[in-house]
Coordinates of C-alpha atoms in Angstrom, one line a residue:
M95 CA 192.1 120.1 67.7
Y96 CA 192.7 122.5 65.8
Y97 CA 195.9 123.3 67.2
L98 CA 197.0 120.4 67.4
K99 CA 196.3 120.3 63.7
R100 CA 197.9 123.5 63.1
F101 CA 201.3 122.3 65.2
A102 CA 201.5 119.7 63.2
K103 CA 202.4 122.0 60.4
V104 CA 204.8 123.5 61.8
V105 CA 207.1 120.0 62.4
F106 CA 206.4 119.2 59.0
S107 CA 206.9 122.5 57.2
V108 CA 210.7 123.3 59.7
L109 CA 211.6 119.5 58.5
L110 CA 210.7 119.7 54.5
I111 CA 212.2 123.2 54.2
G112 CA 215.8 121.9 56.3
T113 CA 215.8 118.7 54.3
L114 CA 215.1 120.7 51.0
S115 CA 218.0 123.4 52.1
F116 CA 220.1 120.4 52.9
L117 CA 219.8 118.5 49.3
L118 CA 220.2 121.8 47.3
L119 CA 223.1 122.8 49.0
D120 CA 224.3 119.4 48.2
L121 CA 223.3 120.0 44.5
L122 CA 225.6 123.5 44.4
P123 CA 229.1 123.6 42.0
G124 CA 231.8 123.7 43.3
D125 CA 233.9 122.7 45.7
P126 CA 234.0 124.2 49.4
A127 CA 237.4 122.6 50.7
A128 CA 238.9 124.3 47.2
A129 CA 236.6 127.4 47.9
I130 CA 237.8 127.7 51.7
L131 CA 241.5 127.3 50.8
G132 CA 241.9 128.9 47.2
V133 CA 242.6 128.6 43.9
D134 CA 246.9 128.4 44.4
A135 CA 245.4 125.4 47.2
A136 CA 247.4 121.4 46.1
P137 CA 244.6 119.5 45.3
E138 CA 246.2 116.8 48.5
E139 CA 245.3 119.9 50.1
V140 CA 242.2 120.5 48.9
A141 CA 242.0 116.0 49.5
A142 CA 242.8 116.3 53.1
L143 CA 240.5 119.3 53.9
R144 CA 237.3 117.8 52.0
E145 CA 238.2 114.5 54.7
S146 CA 238.5 116.4 57.7
L147 CA 235.3 118.2 57.0
G148 CA 233.2 114.9 56.6
L149 CA 232.5 115.8 52.6
N150 CA 233.6 112.6 51.0
K151 CA 231.0 110.8 52.8
P152 CA 227.9 109.4 51.3
F153 CA 225.4 112.2 51.3
F154 CA 222.9 109.8 53.6
L155 CA 225.3 109.7 56.3
R156 CA 225.9 113.2 55.9
Y157 CA 222.1 113.5 55.8
F158 CA 221.1 111.6 59.1
V159 CA 224.6 113.3 60.9
W160 CA 222.4 116.0 60.0
I161 CA 219.5 115.8 61.1
K162 CA 220.6 114.4 64.8
G163 CA 222.5 117.6 64.9
V164 CA 219.6 119.3 64.1
L165 CA 217.2 117.7 66.7
S166 CA 220.5 118.2 69.1
F167 CA 220.4 122.1 68.3
D168 CA 224.0 121.2 66.6
F169 CA 224.9 122.0 63.4
G170 CA 228.4 121.8 63.5
N171 CA 231.6 124.5 63.2
S172 CA 231.7 126.9 60.4
F173 CA 233.6 126.0 57.7
K174 CA 235.2 129.8 57.7
Y175 CA 235.2 130.4 61.1
G176 CA 236.1 127.6 63.1
E177 CA 233.6 127.9 65.6
P178 CA 230.4 126.2 66.0
V179 CA 227.5 127.6 64.1
V180 CA 224.9 128.4 67.3
E181 CA 227.5 130.3 68.9
L182 CA 227.6 132.5 66.3
I183 CA 224.3 132.7 64.9
A184 CA 222.9 133.9 69.0
R185 CA 226.2 136.4 69.1
R186 CA 224.9 138.0 65.4
L187 CA 220.5 137.5 65.9
P188 CA 220.4 139.9 69.0
L189 CA 221.2 142.8 66.6
T190 CA 218.8 141.4 63.6
L191 CA 215.9 141.5 65.8
E192 CA 216.5 144.6 67.2
I193 CA 215.9 146.0 64.1
S194 CA 213.4 144.2 63.1
L195 CA 211.7 145.0 66.2
V196 CA 212.0 148.8 66.0
S197 CA 211.4 148.2 61.8
L198 CA 207.9 146.9 62.9
L199 CA 207.3 149.9 65.9
M200 CA 207.6 152.2 63.1
V201 CA 205.4 150.4 60.8
F202 CA 202.2 150.6 62.8
L203 CA 203.5 154.0 64.3
A204 CA 203.1 155.1 60.8
S205 CA 200.2 153.0 59.2
V206 CA 197.8 153.5 61.5
P207 CA 197.4 156.9 62.1
L208 CA 198.1 157.6 58.7
S209 CA 195.5 154.9 57.5
F210 CA 192.7 156.8 59.5
L211 CA 194.3 160.2 58.0
L212 CA 193.9 159.5 54.3
Y213 CA 190.6 157.8 54.9
K214 CA 189.1 160.9 56.7
I215 CA 190.2 163.4 53.4
K216 CA 187.6 164.1 51.1
N217 CA 189.5 166.1 48.6
K218 CA 189.7 163.8 45.8
H219 CA 193.0 165.0 44.2
I220 CA 194.6 164.8 48.1
R221 CA 193.5 160.8 48.0
K222 CA 195.1 160.8 44.8
I223 CA 198.2 162.6 45.4
G224 CA 197.9 160.2 48.7
D225 CA 197.4 156.5 47.0
F226 CA 200.1 158.2 44.3
V227 CA 202.7 158.4 47.4
L228 CA 201.9 154.7 49.1
G229 CA 201.9 153.6 45.5
V230 CA 206.1 154.7 45.2
F231 CA 206.0 154.0 49.1
I232 CA 205.6 149.8 48.4
S233 CA 207.0 149.7 44.7
I234 CA 210.6 151.0 46.1
P235 CA 213.1 148.6 46.4
S236 CA 214.7 148.7 49.3
F237 CA 218.8 148.6 48.3
W238 CA 217.9 152.2 46.3
L239 CA 216.2 153.6 48.9
G240 CA 219.3 152.9 51.3
I241 CA 221.4 155.0 49.2
I242 CA 219.1 157.6 48.5
S243 CA 218.5 158.1 52.2
M244 CA 222.5 158.1 52.8
F245 CA 223.2 160.7 50.9
T246 CA 219.9 162.5 51.6
L247 CA 219.6 162.1 55.7
G248 CA 223.4 161.3 56.5
V249 CA 224.7 163.5 54.1
I250 CA 223.1 167.0 53.2
L251 CA 220.5 167.1 56.2
R252 CA 223.4 164.8 58.5
V253 CA 219.7 164.4 61.0
L254 CA 220.8 160.7 61.3
R255 CA 223.7 158.8 61.0
I256 CA 224.8 156.7 58.2
G257 CA 227.7 154.1 59.3
Y258 CA 226.7 151.0 62.5
D259 CA 228.8 152.2 65.8
R260 CA 227.0 150.4 67.8
S261 CA 224.4 152.8 68.8
F262 CA 220.9 153.3 68.5
K263 CA 220.7 156.5 66.8
S264 CA 222.5 154.5 64.2
L265 CA 220.4 152.0 63.2
L266 CA 217.5 154.3 62.9
L267 CA 218.6 154.9 59.2
P268 CA 218.2 151.9 58.1
C269 CA 215.3 150.7 60.4
F270 CA 213.8 153.6 58.1
V271 CA 214.4 152.3 55.1
I272 CA 213.4 148.8 56.3
A273 CA 209.9 150.3 57.2
I274 CA 208.7 151.9 54.2
P275 CA 207.4 149.8 51.8
K276 CA 205.6 147.7 55.0
I277 CA 204.4 151.4 55.7
G278 CA 203.1 151.6 52.3
V279 CA 201.6 148.2 52.3
I280 CA 199.5 148.1 55.4
T281 CA 198.5 152.0 55.3
S282 CA 196.7 150.3 52.0
H283 CA 195.1 147.9 53.3
I284 CA 193.9 149.3 56.6
K285 CA 192.5 152.4 54.6
S286 CA 190.9 150.1 52.1
N287 CA 189.4 148.2 55.3
L288 CA 188.4 151.1 56.7
E289 CA 186.5 152.7 53.7
K290 CA 184.7 149.1 53.2
E291 CA 183.8 148.5 56.5
M292 CA 181.8 152.2 56.2
R293 CA 180.0 150.8 53.5
E294 CA 178.3 147.8 56.1
E295 CA 175.0 147.2 56.7
Y296 CA 175.6 147.5 60.3
I297 CA 177.8 150.4 60.3
K298 CA 174.2 152.1 59.2
Y299 CA 172.4 150.8 61.6
L300 CA 174.7 151.3 64.5
F301 CA 174.5 155.5 63.5
V302 CA 170.7 155.9 63.0
N303 CA 170.6 154.4 66.1
G304 CA 172.6 156.6 67.9
L305 CA 175.8 155.8 68.1
Q306 CA 178.5 158.1 69.0
M307 CA 181.3 158.3 66.1
K308 CA 184.1 157.8 68.5
W309 CA 182.5 154.3 69.3
L310 CA 181.7 153.8 65.8
N311 CA 184.9 154.4 64.2
L312 CA 186.5 151.9 67.0
Y313 CA 183.7 149.4 65.7
I314 CA 184.9 149.6 62.1
F315 CA 188.8 149.7 63.2
K316 CA 188.8 146.9 65.0
N317 CA 187.2 145.1 61.9
S318 CA 189.3 147.0 59.1
I319 CA 192.7 145.7 61.2
L320 CA 190.7 141.5 61.1
S321 CA 192.3 141.3 57.9
V322 CA 195.3 143.0 58.1
I323 CA 196.8 140.6 61.2
P324 CA 197.5 137.5 58.4
L325 CA 199.4 139.9 56.3
I326 CA 201.9 140.0 60.2
G327 CA 203.5 137.3 58.2
I328 CA 204.2 138.2 54.6
M329 CA 205.2 141.1 56.6
I330 CA 207.8 139.9 58.7
I331 CA 209.2 137.8 56.1
D332 CA 209.8 140.9 54.0
L333 CA 211.6 142.6 56.8
I334 CA 214.3 139.2 57.2
T335 CA 214.8 139.6 53.7
G336 CA 214.8 143.1 53.8
T337 CA 217.0 143.7 56.5
I338 CA 219.5 140.9 54.8
I339 CA 220.3 144.1 52.0
V340 CA 220.5 146.9 54.6
E341 CA 222.5 144.7 56.7
Q342 CA 224.6 145.3 53.4
I343 CA 224.5 148.5 52.7
F344 CA 225.1 149.7 55.9
S345 CA 227.8 147.5 57.2
I346 CA 225.6 146.0 60.0
P347 CA 227.2 142.7 61.5
G348 CA 223.5 140.9 61.9
I349 CA 222.6 137.3 60.7
G350 CA 221.9 139.0 57.0
R351 CA 225.2 139.8 56.6
L352 CA 226.7 136.3 58.0
L353 CA 224.0 134.6 55.2
I354 CA 226.0 136.5 53.1
T355 CA 229.4 136.2 53.9
S356 CA 228.6 132.5 54.0
V357 CA 227.5 131.9 51.0
V358 CA 230.4 133.4 49.7
N359 CA 233.0 131.3 51.4
R360 CA 231.0 128.3 50.3
D361 CA 230.6 127.8 53.9
I362 CA 227.7 124.8 54.0
P363 CA 227.3 124.4 58.1
L364 CA 226.3 128.1 58.7
I365 CA 224.4 128.5 55.7
Q366 CA 222.3 125.2 57.2
G367 CA 222.3 126.8 60.0
L368 CA 220.7 129.9 59.0
I369 CA 218.4 128.4 56.8
F370 CA 217.0 126.1 59.2
Y371 CA 216.9 128.9 62.3
T372 CA 215.1 131.6 59.7
S373 CA 212.7 129.0 58.4
V374 CA 211.9 128.4 62.1
A375 CA 211.2 132.0 63.1
L376 CA 208.8 132.6 60.4
V377 CA 207.3 129.3 60.5
L378 CA 206.6 129.6 64.3
M379 CA 205.6 133.7 63.0
N380 CA 202.6 132.1 61.3
F381 CA 201.3 130.1 63.6
L382 CA 201.6 132.9 66.3
V383 CA 199.3 134.4 63.2
D384 CA 197.1 131.8 62.7
V385 CA 197.0 131.6 66.9
V386 CA 196.0 135.3 67.3
S387 CA 193.4 135.9 64.5
V388 CA 191.5 132.3 65.6
L389 CA 191.6 134.1 68.9
I390 CA 190.3 136.9 68.0
D391 CA 187.9 136.1 65.6
P392 CA 186.6 132.1 66.5
R393 CA 185.2 131.8 62.9
L394 CA 188.0 131.4 61.2
R395 CA 188.6 127.8 63.0
E396 CA 185.8 126.2 61.5
E397 CA 186.8 128.0 57.8
A398 CA 190.1 126.2 59.0

């Protein structure tokens, strides 16, 4: 019953997001047909294009057609590219997913050992420096970090490639730029949880009863990581928004760059398709995080 309720919320959320995006895009000022043809187009040409694109039809009729298309995974053709929206997204999506997954891997590979390292340090001055660096990681804007990283790592030190050339190596710098703020957030949370768990009574009890330190650390880490799992959903949202900015900075032909291009060109079917797919991915990811959290800690099912 718990999973059924959660799944019903997923369906409702996706339908609500899709409807709101359709409504808001319809309320945007300006004419998509005029945007496609340019300022020199004659009024007759603009009117003919509006009719061919179906923009003259009533709002509810267009909404009904859109819902019908969504149910069959058909968002129509892009105004700019003239290709089916689904094909355009399917062509760009693997690259964005690769960037997101590599960034996510970087975050966890760096955050877990870094949080343990900072937790074990007893020197107050070094701990303060560590907290300051984490604060800088969290607050640094992606576009600024992207520019600085390109200049230092790409131009001066030449350890990473600047532009995208379809190779995996050329994705490392953009992934690094996306991962840095998330490393600050996850490391800070795990470190705080480790300190909190260390003060719990059950840890003192296990320590007094002679449990080896390596097993004690395992208990502490397991309970510390539980409260970080819900952050994964939020972090994935950040990853997608960060990917949009970084793809533009590094000229990577992924979903983020496609979204910016579609907004500039008032390509309504493409914008609707991208918003819908992105929303579905985020809602499903939150659902997955909820399921994993309940599987790890069944008490969460009663609290929900």
